[in-house]
Short mmCIF file of C-alpha atoms and ligand atoms in Angstrom, two decimals:
data_model
loop_
_atom_site.label_atom_id
_atom_site.label_comp_id
_atom_site.label_asym_id
_atom_site.label_seq_id
_atom_site.Cartn_x
_atom_site.Cartn_y
_atom_site.Cartn_z
CA MET A 21 -34.94 -41.76 -32.05
CA ARG A 22 -38.06 -43.98 -32.15
CA ASP A 23 -36.60 -46.83 -30.09
CA PRO A 24 -36.85 -46.40 -26.29
CA GLY A 25 -33.05 -46.49 -25.77
CA ARG A 26 -32.56 -43.65 -28.29
CA LYS A 27 -35.25 -41.37 -26.91
CA ALA A 28 -34.39 -38.24 -24.93
CA PHE A 29 -36.02 -39.84 -21.87
CA PHE A 30 -35.79 -43.60 -21.22
CA HIS A 31 -37.53 -45.93 -18.76
CA PRO A 32 -37.45 -49.76 -18.87
CA SER A 33 -41.26 -49.94 -18.90
CA MET A 34 -41.46 -48.09 -22.24
CA MET A 35 -42.98 -49.93 -25.18
CA ASN A 36 -40.85 -50.43 -28.29
CA SER A 37 -41.81 -48.44 -31.35
CA GLN A 38 -42.60 -51.42 -33.62
CA LEU A 39 -45.20 -52.91 -31.28
CA ALA A 40 -46.56 -49.46 -30.46
CA ARG A 41 -46.97 -48.69 -34.20
CA ALA A 42 -48.64 -52.07 -34.86
CA MET A 43 -51.11 -51.36 -32.03
CA CYS A 44 -51.84 -47.87 -33.42
CA ASN A 45 -52.56 -49.47 -36.80
CA LEU A 46 -54.92 -52.04 -35.23
CA ALA A 47 -56.71 -49.19 -33.44
CA GLY A 48 -57.11 -47.30 -36.74
CA VAL A 49 -55.13 -44.21 -35.68
CA ARG A 50 -55.20 -41.61 -38.52
CA PRO A 51 -53.97 -38.02 -38.90
CA GLY A 52 -56.27 -35.85 -36.77
CA SER A 53 -57.60 -38.74 -34.61
CA ILE A 54 -57.96 -38.04 -30.88
CA VAL A 55 -56.16 -40.90 -29.14
CA LEU A 56 -55.72 -41.73 -25.45
CA ASP A 57 -53.09 -43.85 -23.70
CA PRO A 58 -54.40 -44.01 -20.10
CA PHE A 59 -51.21 -45.73 -18.80
CA CYS A 60 -48.77 -43.68 -20.90
CA GLY A 61 -45.53 -43.97 -18.89
CA GLY A 62 -42.61 -42.36 -20.73
CA GLY A 63 -44.64 -42.17 -23.93
CA GLY A 64 -43.57 -45.05 -26.19
CA ILE A 65 -47.11 -45.36 -27.59
CA LEU A 66 -47.78 -41.59 -27.44
CA CYS A 67 -44.77 -40.91 -29.70
CA GLU A 68 -46.17 -43.28 -32.37
CA ILE A 69 -49.62 -41.66 -32.08
CA ALA A 70 -48.01 -38.25 -32.60
CA ALA A 71 -45.81 -39.56 -35.46
CA LEU A 72 -49.01 -40.60 -37.26
CA GLY A 73 -50.27 -37.00 -37.05
CA ALA A 74 -52.91 -37.74 -34.40
CA ARG A 75 -53.57 -35.83 -31.18
CA ALA A 76 -52.05 -37.79 -28.27
CA ILE A 77 -53.56 -37.67 -24.77
CA GLY A 78 -51.60 -39.40 -22.02
CA ILE A 79 -52.48 -40.21 -18.42
CA ASP A 80 -50.11 -41.70 -15.86
CA LEU A 81 -49.93 -41.83 -12.06
CA ASN A 82 -46.22 -41.16 -12.04
CA TRP A 83 -45.20 -37.52 -12.38
CA ARG A 84 -41.60 -38.37 -13.36
CA LEU A 85 -42.84 -40.49 -16.26
CA ILE A 86 -45.31 -37.79 -17.35
CA ASN A 87 -42.37 -35.37 -17.50
CA GLY A 88 -40.40 -37.98 -19.46
CA ALA A 89 -43.24 -38.36 -21.95
CA ARG A 90 -43.29 -34.56 -22.34
CA THR A 91 -39.56 -34.55 -23.05
CA ASN A 92 -39.94 -37.31 -25.68
CA LEU A 93 -42.96 -35.73 -27.40
CA SER A 94 -41.37 -32.27 -27.38
CA ALA A 95 -38.28 -33.69 -29.11
CA MET A 96 -40.38 -34.72 -32.12
CA PHE A 97 -40.58 -32.50 -35.20
CA HIS A 98 -44.31 -31.97 -34.78
CA SER A 99 -46.49 -33.31 -31.99
CA ASP A 100 -49.90 -32.36 -30.65
CA PHE A 101 -50.35 -33.70 -27.12
CA SER A 102 -51.85 -33.29 -23.65
CA LEU A 103 -50.55 -35.04 -20.54
CA ILE A 104 -52.42 -35.53 -17.28
CA GLN A 105 -51.10 -36.92 -13.99
CA ALA A 106 -54.03 -38.99 -12.68
CA ASP A 107 -55.36 -42.43 -11.86
CA ALA A 108 -56.66 -43.92 -15.11
CA SER A 109 -59.34 -45.91 -13.28
CA SER A 110 -61.07 -42.62 -12.41
CA SER A 111 -59.69 -40.68 -15.37
CA PRO A 112 -60.65 -37.08 -16.08
CA VAL A 113 -61.35 -37.60 -19.80
CA GLY A 114 -64.68 -39.27 -19.13
CA LYS A 115 -66.85 -36.97 -21.23
CA GLN A 116 -64.54 -36.74 -24.20
CA ARG A 117 -65.40 -38.70 -27.35
CA LEU A 118 -62.15 -40.35 -28.30
CA ASP A 119 -61.49 -41.92 -31.70
CA CYS A 120 -59.07 -44.52 -30.34
CA ILE A 121 -57.46 -45.82 -27.16
CA VAL A 122 -54.07 -47.52 -27.43
CA THR A 123 -52.54 -48.76 -24.20
CA ASP A 124 -50.16 -51.02 -22.32
CA PRO A 125 -51.31 -51.23 -18.68
CA PRO A 126 -48.89 -52.03 -15.85
CA TYR A 127 -47.59 -55.60 -15.66
CA GLY A 128 -44.67 -57.35 -13.98
CA ARG A 129 -42.46 -55.49 -11.53
CA ILE A 130 -41.22 -52.61 -13.71
CA SER A 131 -44.35 -50.44 -13.39
CA SER A 132 -45.61 -49.27 -10.01
CA THR A 133 -49.37 -49.22 -9.41
CA ARG A 134 -49.05 -47.66 -5.93
CA GLY A 135 -50.47 -50.77 -4.30
CA ALA A 136 -53.48 -51.35 -6.59
CA LYS A 137 -53.89 -54.71 -8.32
CA ALA A 138 -53.13 -54.17 -12.00
CA VAL A 139 -55.92 -56.52 -13.03
CA ASP A 140 -58.48 -54.46 -11.04
CA LEU A 141 -57.19 -51.20 -12.54
CA VAL A 142 -57.54 -52.55 -16.05
CA ARG A 143 -61.03 -53.94 -15.50
CA THR A 144 -62.25 -50.66 -13.95
CA PHE A 145 -60.80 -48.72 -16.86
CA LEU A 146 -62.26 -51.06 -19.50
CA GLU A 147 -65.75 -50.79 -17.95
CA ARG A 148 -65.61 -47.02 -18.58
CA VAL A 149 -64.39 -47.17 -22.19
CA PRO A 150 -67.86 -47.25 -23.87
CA ASP A 151 -68.60 -43.84 -22.24
CA MET A 152 -65.39 -42.27 -23.56
CA ILE A 153 -65.03 -43.56 -27.10
CA ARG A 154 -67.12 -42.62 -30.15
CA ILE A 155 -69.30 -45.18 -31.89
CA GLY A 156 -67.02 -47.02 -34.33
CA GLY A 157 -63.93 -46.03 -32.32
CA ARG A 158 -61.34 -48.67 -31.47
CA LEU A 159 -59.33 -49.79 -28.46
CA CYS A 160 -56.06 -51.69 -28.77
CA ILE A 161 -54.67 -53.05 -25.49
CA CYS A 162 -51.59 -55.10 -24.70
CA GLY A 163 -51.59 -57.38 -21.65
CA SER A 164 -49.40 -60.05 -20.16
CA SER A 165 -50.59 -63.66 -20.23
CA ASP A 166 -51.19 -63.77 -16.44
CA MET A 167 -53.54 -60.76 -16.62
CA ASN A 168 -55.73 -62.33 -19.31
CA VAL A 169 -57.07 -59.09 -20.76
CA GLY A 170 -58.59 -61.05 -23.66
CA GLU A 171 -60.85 -62.94 -21.25
CA MET A 172 -61.83 -59.68 -19.50
CA ILE A 173 -62.79 -58.16 -22.84
CA LEU A 174 -65.01 -61.13 -23.68
CA GLU A 175 -66.65 -61.00 -20.22
CA LEU A 176 -67.47 -57.32 -20.81
CA GLY A 177 -69.18 -58.28 -24.08
CA PHE A 178 -66.92 -56.16 -26.32
CA ALA A 179 -66.52 -57.03 -30.02
CA VAL A 180 -62.94 -58.22 -30.59
CA THR A 181 -61.64 -57.46 -34.10
CA ASN A 182 -58.07 -58.81 -33.75
CA ARG A 183 -56.01 -60.79 -31.26
CA LEU A 184 -52.33 -61.61 -31.48
CA GLU A 185 -49.54 -62.87 -29.29
CA VAL A 186 -46.10 -61.28 -29.40
CA ARG A 187 -43.24 -63.29 -27.86
CA VAL A 188 -40.81 -60.83 -26.28
CA HIS A 189 -38.51 -63.46 -24.71
CA SER A 190 -38.84 -66.96 -23.21
CA GLY A 191 -40.49 -65.62 -20.02
CA LEU A 192 -42.72 -62.95 -21.54
CA THR A 193 -45.43 -63.11 -24.18
CA ARG A 194 -47.56 -60.02 -24.77
CA GLU A 195 -51.22 -60.42 -25.75
CA VAL A 196 -52.69 -57.74 -27.97
CA SER A 197 -56.46 -57.35 -28.41
CA ALA A 198 -58.27 -54.84 -30.61
CA VAL A 199 -61.93 -53.98 -30.00
CA GLN A 200 -64.41 -51.90 -32.01
CA PHE A 201 -67.23 -49.99 -30.24
C1 SAM B 14 -46.20 -50.72 -19.02
S1 SAM B 14 -46.10 -49.05 -18.46
C2 SAM B 14 -46.70 -48.10 -19.82
C3 SAM B 14 -45.84 -48.02 -21.05
C4 SAM B 14 -46.30 -46.95 -21.99
N1 SAM B 14 -47.68 -47.10 -22.39
C5 SAM B 14 -45.43 -46.79 -23.23
O1 SAM B 14 -46.00 -46.71 -24.32
O2 SAM B 14 -44.21 -46.67 -23.11
C6 SAM B 14 -47.49 -48.90 -17.36
C7 SAM B 14 -47.66 -47.53 -16.75
O3 SAM B 14 -48.86 -47.52 -15.97
C8 SAM B 14 -48.69 -46.53 -14.97
N2 SAM B 14 -49.74 -46.70 -13.96
C9 SAM B 14 -49.81 -47.60 -12.95
N3 SAM B 14 -50.97 -47.45 -12.28
C10 SAM B 14 -51.67 -46.44 -12.91
C11 SAM B 14 -52.94 -45.84 -12.69
N4 SAM B 14 -53.76 -46.21 -11.72
N5 SAM B 14 -53.32 -44.84 -13.53
C12 SAM B 14 -52.49 -44.41 -14.53
N6 SAM B 14 -51.28 -44.93 -14.75
C13 SAM B 14 -50.87 -45.95 -13.97
C14 SAM B 14 -47.26 -46.74 -14.48
O4 SAM B 14 -46.77 -45.57 -13.86
C15 SAM B 14 -46.56 -47.07 -15.82
O5 SAM B 14 -45.98 -45.91 -16.37
#
């Protein structure tokens, strides 16, 4: 049930549950936390947020994937969630004080960005994070090596608490960075 292939809705861009749970742990997700995934897709990360007893907020451009995330979250025993179809780089949760952000922005060819450059989307979103997250709140973001999210985070002057590389297969290594605000 937790693995993408066993969920009620499946899409190849969905994150696997083990990496999603590790990222939630690095972001300090706790029962009752308010947690955003601004590129939520079919909800791989959102399902782990909900499984930890936190409130999951998901944003995605793609209406079909938002509906898929709803199907997956609704299939869980208990889940508290909100889903918004929107562009995360001008996201409508700007005034909310989030406890955590856990996300896996678009990379490669599986996720459509409707013509935007993924790297620009991510940078624009990251610039807005300090206005959305509470003091002491944490972000955990997973990038691909060509996007170099770690470098972007350093350029923005954020305080990195953890960085790790996860080899998915010979052609794909995911880079995970956690940041405290
Ligand atoms: C790698 S997938 C996300 C996987 C997902 N976080 C999970 O846990 O399964 C990236 C997602 O970003 C979405 N996306 C692309 N451009 C976007 C934008 N400007 N705003 C919000 N979502 C966007 C795509 O539709 C896709 O679902």
